[in-house]
Amino acid sequence: METIGALVLLLLAARVSGMLMERIFLPSAVGEMLAGMVLISIAQFAGPFRPFIEGLPDNAALRHVADLGIFFLLLMAGVEMQLSETVHDARKSFAVAVGGVVLPLGAGILLGFAFLEDGPQRTAQAMLIGVALSITAIAASAKILQEFGLLKSETGRVLITAALFDDIFGLFLLALLSSFIVSGELPGAYAFAIMLAKVVVFFAVTGVLGVHVYPRISKHIHRRQAAEIEFSALVIVALGYGFLAELLGLHWAVGAFMAGLFMERSRIGKQPYKSMRLMLNALTAGILGPLFFAWIGLQANLTAILEIPGFIALLIVVAFITKVLGGGLAAAATGYGRRDSAIIGIGLAPRGEIMIVVISIALAAGLIDGNSADPVAHHLFSALIVMALANTVLAPLVLRTLLR
Amino acid sequence: METIGALVLLLLAARVSGMLMERIFLPSAVGEMLAGMVLISIAQFAGPFRPFIEGLPDNAALRHVADLGIFFLLLMAGVEMQLSETVHDARKSFAVAVGGVVLPLGAGILLGFAFLEDGPQRTAQAMLIGVALSITAIAASAKILQEFGLLKSETGRVLITAALFDDIFGLFLLALLSSFIVSGELPGAYAFAIMLAKVVVFFAVTGVLGVHVYPRISKHIHRRQAAEIEFSALVIVALGYGFLAELLGLHWAVGAFMAGLFMERSRIGKQPYKSMRLMLNALTAGILGPLFFAWIGLQANLTAILEIPGFIALLIVVAFITKVLGGGLAAAATGYGRRDSAIIGIGLAPRGEIMIVVISIALAAGLIDGNSADPVAHHLFSALIVMALANTVLAPLVLRTLLR
């Protein structure tokens, strides 16, 4: 009964809050996370329901549902990414993406080393901050472009393509980071080379299967004309890739993403792709996404803002400035004017979704130690979530001021 | 890694085995359950993988996925049931359904009392046998009709409608049974009246909401034209009904069924209904159904056949004969000839799906004691599964012999 009650409460709160956010041009994930954060914050005033609400973050069934959320969110992210079709002006977009990743990544790692106390997890945690800072939230960027009527413009398309490349970098970094996490310590040069080799092997194997084997199987399936066969084939491939990832010491989540990535409209046909996307969207945007983000909100602790205000403020500012500068300068270098470069840089600033998935994986793997005596390490998860929310809200505000 | 490996192994084995069964006109659930049964039976020959396979039935993540399977299978069963449209010749169908329920229900209860040793769970277990015997597997009946080209015939439609009524009786009996299970013992006349009242309250409240409130909300949602909103609204309602059921001391699963039941095509519109059904079908037939039925197969123990062969043989024969006689005689009484009555009676004999869901709920609730010294109680779960498989395979064989 507790689990049913928890699911209906979380899903309802997350959906209502998420749809309210969409009305003010913010991604629904912002509202869904806030729903979880508010719920856990008001638990002490909930009288007889206090134990119920305070037990939510540790509910095993919810944790499994959140894992399903990670799986389908990454599968969906892969499916939505139509590399061969939507990649627009790949050279420029790639340059923007690299600029928008390298600067935040480096700044995040430096910030980690400056603020985290010395310890066995310090390097991995600093890397996590860097990775978290470097992944743009595509959905939020798209919402900003939509608000300013730029979604179909040249600038808008370069921005979205750069954000897509961002996701791929992010997943690559997650693969690397997860091999850190599994091994539990900082590797030497030799061990690091082996890890890198495993990551390359994973992407090479799944890439070759995706380009050469998967289209043939899905063509065979397509002949049978049954959506449920196609859907279960996709999930089986994603699970298989996830298993391969785990065999190589990476996290299974990267497998789900790679399986989705090669479900391309041009290969499997327009109609099967459309129905697959409809189904995945209903499942992720309708149920698993809201539950996952609300569950993430439950894990966050807003008192972190009071305990390490300086670090969080710096994190937000550094995240914003490095993304705007990195993406914006790269855009300027490839020939964009000042206004378009600013739009591209600021448009890349929102963080969320894939980045939230990455830090939730780090949390589940024990990389973020909630019992640490070091206040920054102790509150790292909450700090990164506040950073993501702040940047997602900040970017459209700054852009509005700038463009008026 | 174990869970990812378990999921990919189970899903792949279940899908392949299920699709093979469909080629020989048997429901895919038969193949999916067999996949689980075979897997657990060959574990001892699996060498280094033996601990992995033998650990599958106790995997907590799999159990939660199986619970999701129950939830969506019953939601789907409710959604597929287009009471106001497909109900054909309701008077005749209802008579057939009553005949096909009362006789197996009574015979099952008697069989339970005759074979189960005296104990605190004896009455509830005998009731479980009766309920299990009384629920026809619609999908299997439809497959039989399809094989003989009778799906669109008058006989076929009466048969399917009767099987639909069967499901509703079955869910009503599950609601009653689950209140037995929750209270843990056989109630007195007064307590039984209260239980019955709770069941009636549940169906009345959800029924009134379904007829008067839900259509208005879904009309409002329909205006917003987003499949994921509709999908999450349906799931929220199902969870809410499930919560209400638990509050009343019933099992949450009946809530999922009732939520689906009032998602009628005529009320919510043809296109939303179609896309909802497509999504639910992909989710249940493609992923959650196969995983659920394979997981059920893992829980079964084929050595039961060697230990209580007499009981199992009798169970199969009684299940078959009472369903054929009950449904067939009722059909004859409403004016059908001998041939059509035989088709209707035999067509009702397959068991599975909803019946499997019911006994899995009883298993999870501890009603079936795997540690009992009484061999019949000890192997009751496996015996009922073998009964379901045997009747599902038997019915089309007998009908083929009869019609040639």
PDB file of N, CA and C in Angstrom, chain A residues 91 116 132 138 156 158 186 224 241 251 305-306 328 331 333 386 388 404:
ATOM      1  N   ARG A  91      30.401  20.816 -38.973  1.00  0.00           N
ATOM      2  CA  ARG A  91      31.702  21.359 -38.584  1.00  0.00           C
ATOM      3  C   ARG A  91      31.533  22.464 -37.536  1.00  0.00           C
ATOM      4  N   LEU A 116      37.096  20.497  -2.634  1.00  0.00           N
ATOM      5  CA  LEU A 116      36.953  19.201  -1.968  1.00  0.00           C
ATOM      6  C   LEU A 116      38.190  18.907  -1.136  1.00  0.00           C
ATOM      7  N   ALA A 132      29.312  17.036 -14.986  1.00  0.00           N
ATOM      8  CA  ALA A 132      27.983  17.609 -14.749  1.00  0.00           C
ATOM      9  C   ALA A 132      27.875  18.997 -15.374  1.00  0.00           C
ATOM     10  N   ILE A 138      19.193  19.498 -23.693  1.00  0.00           N
ATOM     11  CA  ILE A 138      18.653  19.814 -25.021  1.00  0.00           C
ATOM     12  C   ILE A 138      17.231  20.358 -24.948  1.00  0.00           C
ATOM     13  N   GLY A 156      19.584  28.486 -34.444  1.00  0.00           N
ATOM     14  CA  GLY A 156      18.900  27.504 -33.610  1.00  0.00           C
ATOM     15  C   GLY A 156      19.327  26.090 -33.932  1.00  0.00           C
ATOM     16  N   VAL A 158      22.133  25.069 -35.353  1.00  0.00           N
ATOM     17  CA  VAL A 158      23.517  24.828 -34.918  1.00  0.00           C
ATOM     18  C   VAL A 158      23.556  24.594 -33.409  1.00  0.00           C
ATOM     19  N   LEU A 186      41.333   6.012  -8.240  1.00  0.00           N
ATOM     20  CA  LEU A 186      41.974   6.666  -9.369  1.00  0.00           C
ATOM     21  C   LEU A 186      42.978   5.703 -10.001  1.00  0.00           C
ATOM     22  N   ARG A 224       7.075  -7.903 -40.414  1.00  0.00           N
ATOM     23  CA  ARG A 224       6.010  -8.545 -39.640  1.00  0.00           C
ATOM     24  C   ARG A 224       5.001  -7.539 -39.106  1.00  0.00           C
ATOM     25  N   TYR A 241      23.133  -4.399 -24.892  1.00  0.00           N
ATOM     26  CA  TYR A 241      24.214  -3.412 -24.882  1.00  0.00           C
ATOM     27  C   TYR A 241      24.579  -3.057 -23.439  1.00  0.00           C
ATOM     28  N   HIS A 251      28.828   1.507 -16.960  1.00  0.00           N
ATOM     29  CA  HIS A 251      27.458   1.456 -16.448  1.00  0.00           C
ATOM     30  C   HIS A 251      26.494   1.048 -17.559  1.00  0.00           C
ATOM     31  N   ILE A 305      22.002  24.666   0.584  1.00  0.00           N
ATOM     32  CA  ILE A 305      22.190  26.065   0.181  1.00  0.00           C
ATOM     33  C   ILE A 305      22.653  26.900   1.371  1.00  0.00           C
ATOM     34  N   LEU A 306      22.155  26.551   2.562  1.00  0.00           N
ATOM     35  CA  LEU A 306      22.534  27.311   3.750  1.00  0.00           C
ATOM     36  C   LEU A 306      23.909  26.903   4.264  1.00  0.00           C
ATOM     37  N   GLY A 328      30.043  30.275 -26.897  1.00  0.00           N
ATOM     38  CA  GLY A 328      29.945  31.544 -27.612  1.00  0.00           C
ATOM     39  C   GLY A 328      31.218  31.877 -28.379  1.00  0.00           C
ATOM     40  N   ALA A 331      31.548  29.727 -31.337  1.00  0.00           N
ATOM     41  CA  ALA A 331      30.632  30.176 -32.391  1.00  0.00           C
ATOM     42  C   ALA A 331      31.216  31.385 -33.111  1.00  0.00           C
ATOM     43  N   ALA A 333      34.309  32.135 -33.365  1.00  0.00           N
ATOM     44  CA  ALA A 333      35.477  31.706 -34.139  1.00  0.00           C
ATOM     45  C   ALA A 333      35.075  31.072 -35.460  1.00  0.00           C
ATOM     46  N   VAL A 386      20.976  22.017  -7.627  1.00  0.00           N
ATOM     47  CA  VAL A 386      20.653  23.447  -7.554  1.00  0.00           C
ATOM     48  C   VAL A 386      21.322  24.188  -8.714  1.00  0.00           C
ATOM     49  N   ALA A 388      21.998  22.967 -11.668  1.00  0.00           N
ATOM     50  CA  ALA A 388      21.254  22.659 -12.893  1.00  0.00           C
ATOM     51  C   ALA A 388      19.973  23.489 -12.968  1.00  0.00           C
ATOM     52  N   ARG A 404      15.962  42.251 -25.638  1.00  0.00           N
ATOM     53  CA  ARG A 404      14.946  43.295 -25.637  1.00  0.00           C
ATOM     54  C   ARG A 404      15.561  44.671 -25.733  1.00  0.00           C
TER      55      ARG A 404
END
